[in-house]
């Protein structure tokens, strides 16, 4: 007997989309029956049967790029407050059909990576409603002892390593890692089976543009795309990619790709046979630099920056052609007052409150607006991230043996309203029409959201140790 059976006629599985019955037992998918349903012992018997016909049934979604309890600098950079914490962000994620979040464990100079991870565990353990993991985040000058420890951590289930090629803004010195040091990190990542996840901007160009625009007294945030510009993305992507291509065994994941030049750099590298993957954000797929001029235009901003409509078109094209593999949020949840506190190119708050509407907004854009197959939507929002980040097939698949993380989307049109969401007092997507919304989210067999009612506990989430498969490190994410 199953704990739960879900019957659907648009169930997205690795074998295709169609009529299936999913049998859940002890938190896992124990059986998957074809069009005629489950057969054999226990078929038709369950603690509960959910009829999801007429709806879309997909694996619980994965957001591979969020920042919870993250320091948001004050306008002058002298102090900070923390962004939304794991309990509230994970709750919003589940309301939005996302069952796994990947955040960051930043390493600070003077500490070991074990201490960095332990510090992050204090923010997360027992406080997350969904499953979660961290990318290790290096910054500044990385000592030899930390490089040694990095190899151990990669093998111990922390296989992704975040690297900045820029300080991002003049007041945030210390994040950038110099190229020689990145080279050494890549050697460790390659030798020990990791994946480097990169925030790439050309620091010289970015800081030059800060100086230049401040000198010209054009400091309003509406000029952010001139500072964090497409040329910077081109130069930095190509430089870090060429470095990685010269360290055999390295694989890259380019975070928050925002420009056509970034898409082209990834595509060119893939054409050379290098294992590189592109991430973009639903923010970049929906808004452009022109939106900075709308009222409260900061709410559309995420670093690096929004770019032109042409860049946005390239991101969409890149998802079709295989240069862009996943759509993340770069979530930094805060209030409207904090999001709009900065008004200049050098003090505007980054990140966005987007973890809840991500799936619905992308379903609308991909499936309803562009007519893309459901499988591609699920791949770009969920399955590819699971594969690239070393979670597949435990996560990202409706398949026997996988965790029973299941999202049911109700294809009834509605309008995004911040007041209906669960993370912030504003939404960049306010007033947008969407064509589906999660009506049920299941985490490892437990129904945690049903018809707008939350039934999860902050103790439900589990840390996910990961390992990057060789196929991903060799450049393929197909089965
Ligand atoms: Zn980020």
Coordinates of C-alpha atoms and ligand atoms in Angstrom, one line a residue:
X1 CA 0.0 0.0 0.0
X2 CA 1.2 3.5 -0.9
X3 CA 1.2 6.5 1.4
X4 CA 0.0 8.6 -1.6
X5 CA -1.1 8.1 -5.2
X6 CA -1.2 11.0 -7.6
X7 CA -3.1 10.5 -10.8
X8 CA -2.5 12.9 -13.7
X9 CA -2.9 13.2 -17.4
X10 CA 0.0 15.7 -18.0
X11 CA 2.7 14.2 -15.8
X12 CA 6.2 15.2 -16.9
X13 CA 8.5 12.3 -16.5
X14 CA 12.0 11.5 -18.0
X15 CA 10.2 9.2 -20.4
X16 CA 7.8 11.9 -21.7
X17 CA 4.6 13.7 -20.7
X18 CA 1.3 11.9 -20.4
X19 CA -1.1 10.0 -18.2
X20 CA 0.7 8.4 -15.2
X21 CA 0.0 7.4 -11.7
X22 CA 2.7 8.1 -9.1
X23 CA 2.9 5.8 -6.1
X24 CA 4.6 7.4 -3.1
X25 CA 6.0 5.3 -0.2
X26 CA 8.2 6.5 2.7
X27 CA 9.1 9.8 1.0
X28 CA 10.1 8.3 -2.3
X29 CA 8.5 7.6 -5.6
X30 CA 7.9 3.8 -5.3
X31 CA 6.1 3.2 -8.5
X32 CA 5.2 5.0 -11.7
X33 CA 2.3 3.5 -13.8
X34 CA 1.6 4.2 -17.4
X35 CA -1.7 5.1 -19.0
X36 CA -3.6 2.3 -17.5
X37 CA -2.3 3.2 -14.0
X38 CA -0.4 1.3 -11.4
X39 CA -0.7 -2.4 -11.5
X40 CA 0.4 -5.2 -9.2
X41 CA 0.4 -5.4 -5.4
X42 CA -0.9 -2.4 -3.7
X43 CA -2.2 -0.8 -6.9
X44 CA -5.1 1.5 -6.2
X45 CA -4.5 1.4 -2.4
X46 CA -3.1 4.4 -0.7
X47 CA -3.5 6.5 2.4
X48 CA -4.6 9.2 0.0
X49 CA -5.3 9.5 -3.7
X50 CA -4.9 12.9 -5.4
X51 CA -6.7 13.4 -8.7
X52 CA -4.6 15.9 -10.6
X53 CA -6.1 15.3 -14.0
X54 CA -6.4 18.6 -15.9
X55 CA -3.3 19.9 -14.1
X56 CA 0.4 19.7 -14.8
X57 CA 2.4 17.3 -12.5
X58 CA 6.1 18.0 -12.5
X59 CA 9.1 17.3 -10.2
X60 CA 9.5 19.7 -7.3
X61 CA 11.4 22.7 -8.7
X62 CA 15.0 23.6 -7.9
X63 CA 16.4 27.1 -7.5
X64 CA 20.2 26.8 -7.8
X65 CA 21.0 30.4 -6.8
X66 CA 19.5 32.1 -3.7
X67 CA 20.9 34.1 -0.8
X68 CA 19.1 33.9 2.5
X69 CA 20.1 35.7 5.7
X70 CA 22.5 37.6 3.4
X71 CA 24.0 41.0 4.4
X72 CA 22.5 43.9 2.5
X73 CA 24.8 46.9 2.8
X74 CA 23.5 50.2 3.9
X75 CA 23.7 53.1 1.4
X76 CA 27.2 54.1 2.5
X77 CA 28.4 50.5 3.0
X78 CA 29.2 51.0 6.7
X79 CA 26.6 48.6 8.0
X80 CA 24.2 46.0 6.8
X81 CA 20.9 44.2 7.5
X82 CA 20.1 40.6 6.7
X83 CA 17.9 39.6 3.8
X84 CA 15.0 37.2 4.3
X85 CA 16.0 34.1 6.4
X86 CA 15.6 30.4 5.4
X87 CA 12.2 30.0 7.2
X88 CA 10.4 32.7 5.2
X89 CA 12.2 32.1 1.9
X90 CA 11.8 28.4 2.0
X91 CA 8.1 28.8 2.8
X92 CA 7.6 31.1 -0.1
X93 CA 9.6 28.7 -2.3
X94 CA 7.2 25.9 -1.5
X95 CA 4.2 28.1 -2.1
X96 CA 5.7 28.6 -5.6
X97 CA 6.4 24.9 -6.2
X98 CA 10.2 25.0 -5.5
X99 CA 11.3 22.2 -3.1
X100 CA 15.1 22.6 -3.2
X101 CA 17.2 25.8 -2.7
X102 CA 20.9 26.1 -3.2
X103 CA 22.5 29.0 -1.2
X104 CA 26.1 29.9 -0.4
X105 CA 28.5 29.2 2.4
X106 CA 30.9 32.2 2.2
X107 CA 34.4 31.6 3.4
X108 CA 35.9 34.6 5.3
X109 CA 39.6 35.2 5.6
X110 CA 41.1 33.6 8.7
X111 CA 38.6 30.7 8.9
X112 CA 38.5 27.2 7.7
X113 CA 35.8 25.9 5.2
X114 CA 34.5 23.7 8.0
X115 CA 33.9 26.9 10.1
X116 CA 32.3 28.6 7.1
X117 CA 29.9 25.6 6.6
X118 CA 29.2 25.4 10.4
X119 CA 28.3 29.1 10.5
X120 CA 25.9 28.6 7.6
X121 CA 24.4 25.5 9.2
X122 CA 23.4 27.7 12.2
X123 CA 21.3 29.8 9.8
X124 CA 19.7 26.8 8.1
X125 CA 19.6 23.6 10.2
X126 CA 16.1 23.1 11.5
X127 CA 15.0 26.4 10.0
X128 CA 14.3 25.4 6.4
X129 CA 10.9 24.2 5.2
X130 CA 12.4 22.7 2.0
X131 CA 15.6 20.8 1.1
X132 CA 18.7 22.8 0.6
X133 CA 22.4 22.9 -0.1
X134 CA 25.3 25.4 -0.3
X135 CA 27.8 26.4 -2.9
X136 CA 31.1 27.1 -1.1
X137 CA 32.0 30.8 -1.8
X138 CA 35.6 31.8 -1.9
X139 CA 36.7 35.4 -1.9
X140 CA 39.8 37.6 -1.8
X141 CA 43.1 35.9 -1.2
X142 CA 42.7 32.2 -0.7
X143 CA 45.5 30.5 1.4
X144 CA 47.1 27.2 0.4
X145 CA 45.5 25.5 3.5
X146 CA 42.0 26.5 2.3
X147 CA 42.8 25.1 -1.2
X148 CA 43.8 21.8 0.4
X149 CA 40.6 21.8 2.5
X150 CA 38.6 22.7 -0.6
X151 CA 39.5 19.4 -2.3
X152 CA 38.4 17.6 0.8
X153 CA 35.1 19.4 0.9
X154 CA 34.4 18.8 -2.8
X155 CA 34.7 15.1 -2.2
X156 CA 32.7 15.3 1.0
X157 CA 29.5 16.5 -0.8
X158 CA 30.2 20.3 -1.3
X159 CA 31.2 20.1 -4.9
X160 CA 30.4 23.6 -6.2
X161 CA 32.7 26.6 -5.7
X162 CA 31.6 30.2 -6.2
X163 CA 34.2 32.6 -7.5
X164 CA 33.8 36.4 -8.2
X165 CA 36.0 38.0 -10.8
X166 CA 34.8 41.5 -9.5
X167 CA 34.2 43.4 -6.3
X168 CA 30.8 44.4 -8.0
X169 CA 30.7 47.9 -6.4
X170 CA 33.4 50.2 -5.1
X171 CA 32.3 49.7 -1.5
X172 CA 32.4 45.9 -1.5
X173 CA 36.2 45.4 -1.9
X174 CA 37.4 41.9 -1.0
X175 CA 35.1 39.7 -3.1
X176 CA 37.2 39.5 -6.2
X177 CA 39.7 36.7 -6.6
X178 CA 42.7 37.4 -8.8
X179 CA 43.2 35.4 -11.9
X180 CA 46.3 33.6 -10.7
X181 CA 44.4 32.4 -7.6
X182 CA 41.4 31.4 -9.7
X183 CA 43.8 29.3 -11.8
X184 CA 44.9 27.5 -8.6
X185 CA 41.3 27.0 -7.6
X186 CA 40.4 25.5 -11.0
X187 CA 43.2 23.0 -10.6
X188 CA 41.7 21.8 -7.3
X189 CA 38.1 21.8 -8.8
X190 CA 39.4 19.7 -11.8
X191 CA 41.4 17.2 -9.7
X192 CA 38.8 16.6 -7.1
X193 CA 35.6 16.5 -9.2
X194 CA 34.0 19.8 -8.6
X195 CA 32.2 22.5 -10.6
X196 CA 33.2 26.2 -10.5
X197 CA 30.2 28.5 -10.4
X198 CA 31.2 32.0 -11.5
X199 CA 30.1 35.6 -11.1
X200 CA 32.0 37.0 -14.0
X201 CA 32.3 40.8 -14.7
X202 CA 35.4 42.6 -15.8
X203 CA 36.5 44.5 -12.7
X204 CA 38.6 47.0 -14.6
X205 CA 35.7 48.0 -16.9
X206 CA 33.1 48.1 -14.1
X207 CA 35.3 50.2 -11.7
X208 CA 36.3 52.5 -14.6
X209 CA 32.6 53.1 -15.5
X210 CA 31.9 53.9 -11.8
X211 CA 34.6 56.5 -11.9
X212 CA 33.5 57.8 -15.2
X213 CA 29.8 58.2 -14.5
X214 CA 30.5 59.6 -11.0
X215 CA 32.8 62.1 -12.7
X216 CA 30.1 63.0 -15.2
X217 CA 27.5 63.3 -12.3
X218 CA 25.4 60.6 -14.0
X219 CA 25.0 58.6 -10.8
X220 CA 21.3 57.6 -10.9
X221 CA 20.7 53.8 -10.8
X222 CA 19.0 54.1 -14.2
X223 CA 22.5 54.1 -15.6
X224 CA 23.4 50.7 -14.1
X225 CA 23.5 49.0 -17.5
X226 CA 26.3 51.4 -18.5
X227 CA 28.4 50.3 -15.5
X228 CA 27.8 46.6 -15.4
X229 CA 27.8 46.5 -19.2
X230 CA 27.7 43.9 -22.0
X231 CA 31.4 44.5 -22.9
X232 CA 32.3 43.7 -19.3
X233 CA 30.3 40.5 -19.6
X234 CA 32.0 39.6 -22.8
X235 CA 35.6 40.2 -21.6
X236 CA 35.2 38.5 -18.3
X237 CA 33.3 35.5 -19.6
X238 CA 35.9 34.9 -22.3
X239 CA 38.8 35.4 -20.0
X240 CA 37.6 33.1 -17.2
X241 CA 36.4 30.5 -19.8
X242 CA 39.8 30.5 -21.6
X243 CA 41.5 30.1 -18.2
X244 CA 39.3 27.1 -17.4
X245 CA 39.7 25.6 -20.8
X246 CA 43.5 25.5 -20.1
X247 CA 43.0 23.4 -16.9
X248 CA 41.9 20.0 -18.1
X249 CA 39.0 18.6 -16.1
X250 CA 37.5 21.9 -15.1
X251 CA 33.8 22.5 -15.7
X252 CA 32.0 25.9 -15.4
X253 CA 28.6 27.2 -14.5
X254 CA 28.1 30.8 -15.4
X255 CA 25.7 32.5 -13.0
X256 CA 23.2 35.2 -13.9
X257 CA 24.2 35.5 -17.6
X258 CA 22.6 38.8 -18.6
X259 CA 23.9 39.8 -22.1
X260 CA 24.1 38.5 -25.6
X261 CA 27.8 38.6 -25.3
X262 CA 27.7 36.2 -22.4
X263 CA 25.4 33.8 -24.3
X264 CA 27.8 33.9 -27.2
X265 CA 30.9 33.3 -25.1
X266 CA 29.2 30.2 -23.5
X267 CA 28.0 28.9 -26.9
X268 CA 31.5 29.4 -28.4
X269 CA 33.1 27.5 -25.6
X270 CA 30.6 24.6 -25.8
X271 CA 31.3 24.5 -29.6
X272 CA 34.9 23.9 -28.6
X273 CA 33.7 20.9 -26.5
X274 CA 34.2 22.5 -23.1
X275 CA 31.9 21.5 -20.3
X276 CA 30.2 24.9 -19.5
X277 CA 26.7 25.7 -18.5
X278 CA 24.7 28.9 -18.5
X279 CA 22.3 30.3 -15.9
X280 CA 20.1 33.3 -16.3
X281 CA 17.4 34.8 -14.1
X282 CA 13.7 35.2 -14.6
X283 CA 14.4 38.9 -13.8
X284 CA 16.6 39.2 -16.9
X285 CA 14.1 37.2 -19.1
X286 CA 11.3 39.6 -18.2
X287 CA 12.7 43.1 -17.8
X288 CA 15.3 45.3 -19.6
X289 CA 17.3 48.4 -18.7
X290 CA 14.4 50.5 -19.8
X291 CA 12.5 49.3 -16.7
X292 CA 14.9 51.2 -14.4
X293 CA 13.0 54.3 -15.4
X294 CA 9.7 53.0 -14.1
X295 CA 8.5 54.1 -10.6
X296 CA 10.6 52.3 -8.0
X297 CA 12.7 51.0 -10.9
X298 CA 15.3 49.5 -8.4
X299 CA 12.9 46.6 -7.9
X300 CA 13.8 45.2 -11.3
X301 CA 17.6 45.4 -10.6
X302 CA 19.8 42.4 -9.9
X303 CA 23.6 42.5 -10.3
X304 CA 25.3 42.6 -12.8
X305 CA 22.4 44.6 -14.4
X306 CA 19.4 44.5 -16.7
X307 CA 20.5 44.9 -20.3
X308 CA 18.8 45.8 -23.6
X309 CA 15.8 44.1 -25.2
X310 CA 18.3 42.6 -27.8
X311 CA 20.2 41.0 -24.9
X312 CA 17.0 39.7 -23.5
X313 CA 16.2 38.1 -26.8
X314 CA 19.6 36.4 -26.9
X315 CA 18.9 34.9 -23.5
X316 CA 15.7 33.4 -24.8
X317 CA 17.4 32.2 -27.9
X318 CA 20.2 30.8 -25.7
X319 CA 17.7 28.6 -23.9
X320 CA 16.5 27.2 -27.2
X321 CA 20.0 26.5 -28.6
X322 CA 21.5 25.1 -25.4
X323 CA 23.8 27.9 -24.2
X324 CA 21.5 28.7 -21.2
X325 CA 20.6 25.7 -19.1
X326 CA 18.8 27.0 -16.1
X327 CA 16.6 29.8 -14.8
X328 CA 17.4 30.8 -11.2
X329 CA 16.3 33.8 -9.1
X330 CA 19.4 35.3 -7.3
X331 CA 16.9 35.6 -4.5
X332 CA 17.6 38.3 -1.9
X333 CA 14.3 38.8 -0.1
X334 CA 13.8 42.2 1.5
X335 CA 11.1 44.9 1.9
X336 CA 10.4 47.5 -0.7
X337 CA 11.9 50.1 1.6
X338 CA 15.2 48.3 1.6
X339 CA 15.1 47.4 -2.1
X340 CA 14.6 51.1 -3.0
X341 CA 16.9 52.6 -0.3
X342 CA 19.7 53.1 -2.7
X343 CA 19.2 55.4 -5.7
X344 CA 22.7 55.5 -7.2
X345 CA 24.7 53.2 -9.4
X346 CA 26.9 52.4 -6.4
X347 CA 24.4 51.8 -3.7
X348 CA 21.4 50.0 -5.2
X349 CA 20.3 46.8 -3.5
X350 CA 20.7 43.7 -5.7
X351 CA 18.9 40.4 -5.8
X352 CA 15.2 40.1 -5.9
X353 CA 12.1 38.7 -4.2
X354 CA 11.3 36.1 -6.9
X355 CA 11.4 32.6 -5.5
X356 CA 7.7 32.3 -5.3
X357 CA 6.5 33.4 -8.7
X358 CA 9.5 32.0 -10.7
X359 CA 7.8 28.8 -11.8
X360 CA 4.5 30.4 -12.7
X361 CA 6.1 33.3 -14.6
X362 CA 8.3 30.9 -16.5
X363 CA 5.5 28.5 -17.3
X364 CA 3.5 31.5 -18.7
X365 CA 6.4 32.8 -20.8
X366 CA 7.7 29.4 -22.0
X367 CA 4.7 27.2 -22.4
X368 CA 1.8 29.7 -22.9
X369 CA 3.5 32.6 -24.7
X370 CA 6.1 30.7 -26.7
X371 CA 4.5 27.3 -27.1
X372 CA 7.6 25.5 -25.8
X373 CA 7.0 21.9 -24.8
X374 CA 6.4 21.2 -21.1
X375 CA 9.6 19.1 -21.0
X376 CA 11.7 22.1 -22.0
X377 CA 10.1 24.2 -19.3
X378 CA 10.7 21.6 -16.7
X379 CA 14.3 21.1 -17.9
X380 CA 15.1 24.8 -17.7
X381 CA 13.5 25.4 -14.3
X382 CA 14.2 22.1 -12.6
X383 CA 15.8 19.1 -14.2
X384 CA 18.9 20.7 -15.7
X385 CA 19.8 22.4 -12.4
X386 CA 19.4 19.0 -10.6
X387 CA 21.7 17.4 -13.1
X388 CA 24.3 20.1 -13.2
X389 CA 24.4 20.6 -9.4
X390 CA 24.7 16.9 -8.7
X391 CA 21.2 16.2 -7.3
X392 CA 19.8 14.1 -10.1
X393 CA 18.0 11.7 -10.2
X394 CA 17.2 12.0 -6.4
X395 CA 15.8 15.5 -7.3
X396 CA 14.4 16.8 -10.6
X397 CA 12.8 13.7 -11.8
X398 CA 9.5 11.9 -11.5
X399 CA 11.0 8.5 -11.5
X400 CA 11.1 5.4 -9.3
X401 CA 13.5 5.8 -6.5
X402 CA 13.6 9.6 -6.6
X403 CA 12.5 11.7 -3.7
X404 CA 8.8 12.3 -3.9
X405 CA 9.1 16.1 -4.5
X406 CA 6.1 16.8 -6.7
X407 CA 4.6 20.1 -7.8
X408 CA 1.1 20.3 -9.2
X409 CA 0.4 23.3 -11.4
X410 CA -3.2 24.5 -11.8
X411 CA -3.6 26.0 -15.3
X412 CA -6.1 28.6 -14.2
X413 CA -5.2 32.2 -15.2
X414 CA -4.5 34.6 -12.4
X415 CA -2.7 37.8 -11.7
X416 CA 0.4 38.2 -9.6
X417 CA -0.2 40.3 -6.5
X418 CA 2.4 40.9 -3.8
X419 CA -0.4 40.7 -1.2
X420 CA -1.0 37.1 -2.3
X421 CA 2.7 36.2 -2.1
X422 CA 4.6 35.2 1.0
X423 CA 8.0 36.8 0.9
X424 CA 8.0 40.6 0.6
X425 CA 5.7 43.6 0.5
X426 CA 6.4 44.1 -3.2
X427 CA 6.9 42.0 -6.4
X428 CA 8.5 43.0 -9.6
X429 CA 5.8 40.9 -11.3
X430 CA 2.9 42.9 -9.7
X431 CA -0.1 42.9 -11.9
X432 CA 1.3 40.4 -14.4
X433 CA -1.0 37.7 -15.8
X434 CA 0.1 34.2 -15.3
X435 CA -1.4 31.1 -16.8
X436 CA -0.7 28.6 -14.0
X437 CA 0.0 28.5 -10.3
X438 CA 1.0 25.7 -8.0
X439 CA -2.0 24.1 -6.3
X440 CA 0.0 21.5 -4.4
X441 CA 3.6 21.1 -3.4
X442 CA 4.9 17.8 -2.0
X443 CA 8.2 17.5 -0.2
X444 CA 9.5 13.9 0.1
X445 CA 6.0 12.6 0.2
X446 CA 4.5 15.2 2.6
X447 CA 1.9 17.6 1.2
X448 CA 3.3 20.9 2.4
X449 CA 1.1 23.3 0.4
X450 CA -2.4 22.6 -0.8
X451 CA -4.8 25.1 -2.3
X452 CA -3.0 28.0 -0.6
X453 CA -2.8 26.4 2.8
X454 CA 0.7 25.8 4.3
X455 CA 1.3 22.6 6.2
X456 CA 5.1 22.5 6.4
X457 CA 7.4 22.7 9.4
X458 CA 10.8 24.4 9.5
X459 CA 12.3 21.1 10.5
X460 CA 11.1 19.5 7.2
X461 CA 14.2 20.6 5.2
X462 CA 17.3 18.4 4.8
X463 CA 20.8 19.3 3.8
X464 CA 21.6 17.6 0.4
X465 CA 25.1 16.4 0.0
X466 CA 26.0 16.4 -3.7
X467 CA 28.4 14.9 -6.2
X468 CA 28.9 16.2 -9.8
X469 CA 28.6 13.3 -12.2
X470 CA 31.4 12.7 -14.7
X471 CA 28.9 13.2 -17.6
X472 CA 28.2 16.7 -16.4
X473 CA 31.9 17.4 -15.9
X474 CA 32.4 16.2 -19.5
X475 CA 29.8 18.6 -20.9
X476 CA 26.6 16.6 -21.2
X477 CA 23.4 16.8 -19.1
X478 CA 21.3 14.4 -21.1
X479 CA 20.7 10.9 -19.6
Ligands
LIG1 ZN1 23.9 35.8 -6.3

